[in-house]
Amino acid sequence: MISFDGSIFHLASANSSYIIRILETGHLDNVHYGARLTDLTGYENISESFDLNIGTLPYADEEHPHHFPARILYEYSTAGRGDDRAPSLEVCYAGGLNTLDLVFSGWRIFSGKDDSFPAHALSGASTETLEITLCDALAGVEVRLFYTVYEEEDIILRSAKIINRGISPLRLDSAASYCLDFPFDDFILYSYDGAWARERCEHRRILYPGIVELDSKLGCSGSEHNPLVYLERAATGEVYGSNLIYSGCHRELVEVSPFGKVRLLSGISPYCFEWTLESGQAFCTPEAVLTYSDCKEGAARNFHAFINRYIVRGVWKDRERPVLVNSWEACFFDLDRDRLLGLAEKASGLGIELFVLDDGWFSSRRNDSSGLGDWWVSEEVFPDGLEDFSRRIHALNLLFGLWIEPEMANRDSELYRTHPDWLVEIPGRAAAVCRHQYVLDITRSEVSDYLFDRISDVLSRCEVDYVKWDMNSVLTDYHSVQGSALGYPHRYILALYRLLGRFTEHFPGILFESCASGGNRYDLGMLCYMPQTWTSDNTDLYHRLAIQEGTLAGYPPSTMGAHVSASPGHQSLRVSRIDSRFDVAAFGVLGYELDLCALDEDDTDAVRKQIAFYKEYRRVFQFGTFRRLRSADDGVIWWTASLGDTTIVMEYVVLNKAHTGRCDRLRLPFLDRERTYHITKRPVHIDPACYGSLRNDFHKEGGEDCDITVSGSILCTCGISLSPQFTGNGFFPSTRVIGDNGTRMYIVKEAES
Ligand code: GLA
């Protein structure tokens, strides 16, 4: 609900209020963003008094000697008028001026939202938008601020449109999607950073005066810094979350001012961004998604609900995602039609639903140095064609999926030999290279037309059901025959969205999964086109704990690809049990990425049971609420997924310590105290060989028994003691044999009365 009483705008959602006032000077000032206010009587007393003299700071004008720009909580900050915090908008006009003074000039409230930016959130039935117009008449700059409220999810979407109302060109040097100023500074910042194979690991830092900038400059949203951030108030635990619906270079900036205030900006990175607007032209920023909650878990829940409802779209929205097998780590480039069919046959027998043919199926692509860009089927691998192969996959009752990497080419390709000028490369200087491949200039229509035509032909003829859209290099050597290198990264992303839009409109039934060297482009922009993302090439179960937790901090499990791979793991050489690898992968969209035909009988049986179990609880895993619980023992990690009357709990034992009489305690504080629960365990295969030379007459197939009925009030408060883990000092039928990097999965359901 959005209202305006002549002096303040109130944007109210179920649990939050966002209040803006118009100052006498015409500037906007944030009065409150936080818990929902139901009665605004006396709201004038919320903001700091202006009767405060601050040394030599400049004030707005002679009539307003106490309006210090450095203390105002702006909605969109600018430079040159005394606010020395980071500006949201930097411009150059009239041949060199950069001072901007944006004052209120109008507003409107309308149902629905502004969808000018190509990757945008959807409207809901009751979605409302507030549009506030600010102007600097001298500079000829108009800024429209958009605030869209999603009441149930406690989300406020923000974006800005900058219009050149002058007669000469206006240069934009930076344009954030929003500015959010807080009147307090006791914040802890959470960010999600990393690199290949360790994407989106959570980092927590206390803020001190100065600036923290998370700047991604690689031409994609990147694994260095995800656009997702949280600010948590140390005093109250309240949390503000921010994410960006964008897939290119981005910057999140947090500034603590000397006056006890914090500014948060997020948007396109100013790095290599320069955008010239001719008279009358407009520039739209990507949309940013803001949420408020009384705790971090609640803020994550808001994001999950919002993404499932308003970011993911098309026929796969809200639909359970198929269990897949992917050929990559099973075969790499060693593709052979009959071997692939053998893998598919085995997969189908185990209950897998989708077969994904990864890299290597086309042209001369027998390794990563050749063929990329040549989108026709390799006759060497598929002598009877890919149509025939896809028919055989469908005949096995499997969906058929295909890997593509449209945005790139090898120099050793027909594409490059025919069109050497299609690469993003500066004439006279060979472009930097990553994995023997180069970025194609998709901002040129002839390049994107070629990609669309060639790839569409394969997708239609082979009746493809799923596409994994990869991107294995960052952007370098910005250059295009189409215009300046400055601004190129943004133009590239706009062209990418156009191309993705063409594919998704033309193939509405295909389930697209985005990938970029693993999870290098896990962002809301890509999720507008592709309902799933490959989380990381690193499928090691221990490493995945941090990667998946960091990912689930802002993105719902229905978007997160998680695969069971071989042991020893290809990224860590760690040896682990297949059931433990499954238990970790089950918390996302499950897949298998190993040679299923090489599994022994026990592991084959384990996989069959895993898939049946996953299908039974798939909705809980993919659309439930994920929680990581605190544990008294830092060697034990607890994950839960809850939906309706079911909670699945995973206990992950990092290191089996010599327990001195203490048992692991299962406590689920979020359950209903008034109900009674029944707890069982997913049966596990324990290899008798794990006992080595020990007498193992205590061995029990399926593991220890677990059949517990307990009240919600006990589970919520004290929790229950689980039977002891094996530590060498005696055996009982209830002893749990878990081991290092071992797991147990419990099913907690409301008991029938
Ligand atoms: C990237 C992806 C992998 C796989 C390979 C194929 O590394 O992340 O999953 O598809 O490319 O070349």
CSV table of N, CA and C in Angstrom, one decimal, residues 656-747:
chain,number,residue,atom,x,y,z
A,656,ASN,N,34.9,-36.6,13.0
A,656,ASN,CA,34.4,-37.5,14.1
A,656,ASN,C,35.4,-37.3,15.3
A,657,LYS,N,35.0,-36.6,16.3
A,657,LYS,CA,35.9,-36.4,17.4
A,657,LYS,C,35.7,-37.5,18.4
A,658,ALA,N,36.7,-37.7,19.3
A,658,ALA,CA,36.5,-38.6,20.4
A,658,ALA,C,35.6,-38.0,21.4
A,659,HIS,N,34.3,-38.4,21.3
A,659,HIS,CA,33.3,-37.7,22.1
A,659,HIS,C,33.5,-38.2,23.5
A,660,THR,N,33.4,-37.3,24.5
A,660,THR,CA,33.6,-37.7,25.8
A,660,THR,C,32.2,-37.8,26.5
A,661,GLY,N,31.4,-38.7,26.1
A,661,GLY,CA,30.2,-38.8,26.7
A,661,GLY,C,29.1,-37.9,26.3
A,662,ARG,N,29.4,-37.0,25.4
A,662,ARG,CA,28.4,-36.0,25.0
A,662,ARG,C,27.7,-36.5,23.7
A,663,CYS,N,26.4,-36.4,23.6
A,663,CYS,CA,25.7,-36.8,22.3
A,663,CYS,C,25.3,-35.6,21.5
A,664,ASP,N,25.2,-35.8,20.2
A,664,ASP,CA,24.7,-34.6,19.4
A,664,ASP,C,23.3,-34.4,19.8
A,665,ARG,N,22.9,-33.1,19.8
A,665,ARG,CA,21.6,-32.7,20.2
A,665,ARG,C,20.8,-32.1,19.0
A,666,LEU,N,19.7,-32.7,18.8
A,666,LEU,CA,18.8,-32.2,17.7
A,666,LEU,C,17.8,-31.2,18.3
A,667,ARG,N,17.9,-29.9,18.0
A,667,ARG,CA,17.0,-28.9,18.5
A,667,ARG,C,16.4,-28.1,17.3
A,668,LEU,N,15.1,-28.1,17.2
A,668,LEU,CA,14.5,-27.4,16.1
A,668,LEU,C,13.6,-26.2,16.6
A,669,PRO,N,14.3,-25.1,16.9
A,669,PRO,CA,13.5,-24.0,17.6
A,669,PRO,C,12.4,-23.4,16.8
A,670,PHE,N,12.3,-23.7,15.5
A,670,PHE,CA,11.3,-23.1,14.7
A,670,PHE,C,10.0,-23.9,14.6
A,671,LEU,N,10.0,-25.1,15.2
A,671,LEU,CA,8.8,-25.9,15.1
A,671,LEU,C,7.7,-25.4,16.0
A,672,ASP,N,6.5,-26.0,15.8
A,672,ASP,CA,5.3,-25.5,16.6
A,672,ASP,C,5.3,-26.2,18.0
A,673,ARG,N,5.3,-25.4,19.0
A,673,ARG,CA,5.4,-26.0,20.4
A,673,ARG,C,4.1,-26.8,20.8
A,674,GLU,N,3.1,-26.5,20.1
A,674,GLU,CA,1.8,-27.1,20.5
A,674,GLU,C,1.6,-28.4,19.8
A,675,ARG,N,2.5,-28.8,18.9
A,675,ARG,CA,2.3,-30.1,18.2
A,675,ARG,C,3.2,-31.2,18.7
A,676,THR,N,2.9,-32.4,18.2
A,676,THR,CA,3.8,-33.5,18.5
A,676,THR,C,4.4,-34.0,17.2
A,677,TYR,N,5.7,-34.4,17.3
A,677,TYR,CA,6.4,-34.8,16.0
A,677,TYR,C,6.9,-36.2,16.1
A,678,HIS,N,7.1,-36.7,14.9
A,678,HIS,CA,7.6,-38.1,14.7
A,678,HIS,C,8.9,-38.0,13.9
A,679,ILE,N,9.9,-38.6,14.4
A,679,ILE,CA,11.2,-38.5,13.7
A,679,ILE,C,11.7,-39.8,13.3
A,680,THR,N,12.0,-39.9,12.0
A,680,THR,CA,12.6,-41.1,11.5
A,680,THR,C,13.9,-40.7,10.7
A,681,LYS,N,14.6,-41.7,10.3
A,681,LYS,CA,15.9,-41.4,9.6
A,681,LYS,C,15.9,-42.0,8.2
A,682,ARG,N,16.6,-41.4,7.3
A,682,ARG,CA,16.7,-42.0,5.9
A,682,ARG,C,17.7,-43.1,6.0
A,683,PRO,N,17.3,-44.3,5.7
A,683,PRO,CA,18.3,-45.4,5.8
A,683,PRO,C,19.5,-45.2,5.0
A,684,VAL,N,20.7,-45.6,5.5
A,684,VAL,CA,21.9,-45.3,4.8
A,684,VAL,C,22.7,-46.7,4.6
A,685,HIS,N,23.4,-46.7,3.6
A,685,HIS,CA,24.2,-47.9,3.4
A,685,HIS,C,25.6,-47.7,4.1
A,686,ILE,N,25.9,-48.6,5.0
A,686,ILE,CA,27.2,-48.5,5.6
A,686,ILE,C,28.1,-49.7,5.1
A,687,ASP,N,29.1,-49.3,4.5
A,687,ASP,CA,30.0,-50.3,3.9
A,687,ASP,C,30.7,-51.1,5.0
A,688,PRO,N,30.5,-52.4,5.1
A,688,PRO,CA,31.2,-53.2,6.2
A,688,PRO,C,32.7,-53.0,6.2
A,689,ALA,N,33.2,-52.6,5.0
A,689,ALA,CA,34.7,-52.4,4.9
A,689,ALA,C,35.2,-51.2,5.7
A,690,CYS,N,34.2,-50.4,6.1
A,690,CYS,CA,34.7,-49.2,6.8
A,690,CYS,C,35.2,-49.5,8.2
A,691,TYR,N,34.9,-50.7,8.7
A,691,TYR,CA,35.4,-51.1,10.1
A,691,TYR,C,36.8,-51.6,10.0
A,692,GLY,N,37.4,-51.7,8.8
A,692,GLY,CA,38.8,-52.2,8.7
A,692,GLY,C,38.9,-53.5,9.4
A,693,SER,N,40.0,-53.6,10.3
A,693,SER,CA,40.3,-54.9,10.9
A,693,SER,C,39.5,-55.1,12.2
A,694,LEU,N,38.6,-54.2,12.5
A,694,LEU,CA,37.8,-54.3,13.7
A,694,LEU,C,36.8,-55.5,13.6
A,695,ARG,N,36.5,-56.1,14.7
A,695,ARG,CA,35.4,-57.1,14.7
A,695,ARG,C,34.1,-56.3,14.4
A,696,ASN,N,33.3,-56.7,13.5
A,696,ASN,CA,32.2,-55.8,13.1
A,696,ASN,C,30.8,-56.6,13.3
A,697,ASP,N,30.7,-57.3,14.4
A,697,ASP,CA,29.4,-58.0,14.5
A,697,ASP,C,28.3,-57.0,14.9
A,698,PHE,N,28.6,-55.8,15.1
A,698,PHE,CA,27.6,-54.8,15.4
A,698,PHE,C,27.1,-54.1,14.1
A,699,HIS,N,27.6,-54.5,13.0
A,699,HIS,CA,27.2,-53.8,11.8
A,699,HIS,C,25.8,-54.0,11.5
A,700,LYS,N,25.1,-53.0,11.1
A,700,LYS,CA,23.7,-53.0,10.9
A,700,LYS,C,23.4,-52.4,9.5
A,701,GLU,N,22.9,-53.1,8.6
A,701,GLU,CA,22.6,-52.5,7.3
A,701,GLU,C,21.5,-51.4,7.5
A,702,GLY,N,21.6,-50.3,6.8
A,702,GLY,CA,20.6,-49.3,6.9
A,702,GLY,C,21.0,-48.3,8.1
A,703,GLY,N,21.9,-48.7,8.9
A,703,GLY,CA,22.3,-47.8,10.1
A,703,GLY,C,21.4,-48.0,11.2
A,704,GLU,N,21.6,-47.3,12.3
A,704,GLU,CA,20.9,-47.4,13.6
A,704,GLU,C,19.4,-47.2,13.4
A,705,ASP,N,18.6,-47.7,14.3
A,705,ASP,CA,17.2,-47.4,14.3
A,705,ASP,C,16.9,-46.0,14.7
A,706,CYS,N,15.9,-45.4,14.2
A,706,CYS,CA,15.4,-44.1,14.7
A,706,CYS,C,13.9,-44.0,14.5
A,707,ASP,N,13.2,-44.0,15.6
A,707,ASP,CA,11.8,-43.9,15.6
A,707,ASP,C,11.4,-43.2,16.9
A,708,ILE,N,11.3,-41.9,16.8
A,708,ILE,CA,11.1,-41.1,18.0
A,708,ILE,C,9.8,-40.2,17.9
A,709,THR,N,9.0,-40.2,19.0
A,709,THR,CA,7.9,-39.3,19.0
A,709,THR,C,8.2,-38.4,20.1
A,710,VAL,N,8.0,-37.1,19.9
A,710,VAL,CA,8.4,-36.1,20.9
A,710,VAL,C,7.6,-34.8,20.7
A,711,SER,N,7.4,-34.1,21.8
A,711,SER,CA,6.6,-32.9,21.6
A,711,SER,C,7.3,-31.8,21.0
A,712,GLY,N,6.6,-30.9,20.3
A,712,GLY,CA,7.2,-29.7,19.7
A,712,GLY,C,7.8,-28.8,20.8
A,713,SER,N,7.2,-28.8,22.0
A,713,SER,CA,7.8,-28.0,23.0
A,713,SER,C,9.2,-28.5,23.5
A,714,ILE,N,9.4,-29.8,23.5
A,714,ILE,CA,10.7,-30.3,23.8
A,714,ILE,C,11.7,-30.0,22.6
A,715,LEU,N,11.2,-30.3,21.4
A,715,LEU,CA,12.1,-30.1,20.2
A,715,LEU,C,12.6,-28.7,20.1
A,716,CYS,N,11.6,-27.8,20.4
A,716,CYS,CA,11.9,-26.3,20.3
A,716,CYS,C,12.9,-25.8,21.4
A,717,THR,N,12.8,-26.4,22.6
A,717,THR,CA,13.5,-25.8,23.7
A,717,THR,C,14.8,-26.6,24.0
A,718,CYS,N,14.6,-27.8,24.6
A,718,CYS,CA,15.9,-28.5,25.0
A,718,CYS,C,16.4,-29.3,23.8
A,719,GLY,N,15.5,-29.8,22.9
A,719,GLY,CA,16.0,-30.7,21.8
A,719,GLY,C,16.1,-32.1,22.4
A,720,ILE,N,16.5,-33.0,21.5
A,720,ILE,CA,16.7,-34.4,22.0
A,720,ILE,C,18.1,-34.9,21.7
A,721,SER,N,18.6,-35.8,22.6
A,721,SER,CA,19.9,-36.3,22.4
A,721,SER,C,19.8,-37.5,21.4
A,722,LEU,N,20.7,-37.4,20.4
A,722,LEU,CA,20.7,-38.5,19.4
A,722,LEU,C,21.7,-39.6,20.0
A,723,SER,N,21.5,-40.8,19.5
A,723,SER,CA,22.4,-41.9,20.1
A,723,SER,C,23.9,-41.6,19.7
A,724,PRO,N,24.8,-42.1,20.5
A,724,PRO,CA,26.2,-41.7,20.4
A,724,PRO,C,26.8,-42.2,19.0
A,725,GLN,N,27.8,-41.4,18.6
A,725,GLN,CA,28.5,-41.8,17.4
A,725,GLN,C,29.6,-42.8,17.8
A,726,PHE,N,30.0,-43.6,16.8
A,726,PHE,CA,31.0,-44.6,17.1
A,726,PHE,C,32.3,-43.8,17.4
A,727,THR,N,32.9,-44.1,18.6
A,727,THR,CA,34.2,-43.6,18.9
A,727,THR,C,35.1,-44.6,19.5
A,728,GLY,N,34.8,-45.9,19.2
A,728,GLY,CA,35.7,-47.0,19.6
A,728,GLY,C,35.5,-47.5,21.0
A,729,ASN,N,34.6,-47.0,21.8
A,729,ASN,CA,34.4,-47.5,23.1
A,729,ASN,C,33.1,-48.2,23.4
A,730,GLY,N,33.0,-49.3,22.7
A,730,GLY,CA,31.8,-50.1,22.9
A,730,GLY,C,30.7,-49.9,21.8
A,731,PHE,N,30.0,-51.0,21.6
A,731,PHE,CA,28.9,-50.9,20.5
A,731,PHE,C,27.6,-51.3,21.1
A,732,PHE,N,26.6,-50.6,20.5
A,732,PHE,CA,25.2,-50.9,20.9
A,732,PHE,C,24.5,-50.9,19.5
A,733,PRO,N,23.3,-51.5,19.5
A,733,PRO,CA,22.6,-51.4,18.2
A,733,PRO,C,22.3,-50.0,17.8
A,734,SER,N,22.3,-49.1,18.8
A,734,SER,CA,21.9,-47.7,18.4
A,734,SER,C,23.2,-46.8,18.0
A,735,THR,N,24.4,-47.4,18.1
A,735,THR,CA,25.5,-46.6,17.8
A,735,THR,C,25.5,-46.1,16.4
A,736,ARG,N,25.8,-44.8,16.2
A,736,ARG,CA,25.7,-44.2,14.9
A,736,ARG,C,27.1,-44.2,14.3
A,737,VAL,N,27.3,-44.9,13.1
A,737,VAL,CA,28.6,-44.9,12.4
A,737,VAL,C,28.5,-43.8,11.3
A,738,ILE,N,29.1,-42.7,11.6
A,738,ILE,CA,29.0,-41.6,10.7
A,738,ILE,C,30.4,-41.2,10.1
A,739,GLY,N,31.4,-41.1,10.9
A,739,GLY,CA,32.7,-40.8,10.4
A,739,GLY,C,32.9,-39.4,9.9
A,740,ASP,N,34.1,-39.1,9.4
A,740,ASP,CA,34.5,-37.7,8.9
A,740,ASP,C,33.7,-37.4,7.7
A,741,ASN,N,33.3,-36.2,7.5
A,741,ASN,CA,32.5,-35.8,6.4
A,741,ASN,C,31.3,-36.8,6.1
A,742,GLY,N,30.8,-37.2,7.2
A,742,GLY,CA,29.6,-38.1,7.1
A,742,GLY,C,28.4,-37.4,7.5
A,743,THR,N,27.2,-38.0,7.1
A,743,THR,CA,26.0,-37.3,7.4
A,743,THR,C,24.9,-38.3,7.8
A,744,ARG,N,23.8,-37.7,8.4
A,744,ARG,CA,22.6,-38.4,8.6
A,744,ARG,C,21.5,-37.5,8.2
A,745,MET,N,20.4,-38.1,7.7
A,745,MET,CA,19.3,-37.2,7.3
A,745,MET,C,18.1,-37.7,8.1
A,746,TYR,N,17.4,-36.8,8.8
A,746,TYR,CA,16.2,-37.2,9.6
A,746,TYR,C,15.0,-36.5,8.9
A,747,ILE,N,13.9,-37.3,9.1
A,747,ILE,CA,12.6,-36.7,8.6
A,747,ILE,C,11.7,-36.5,9.8
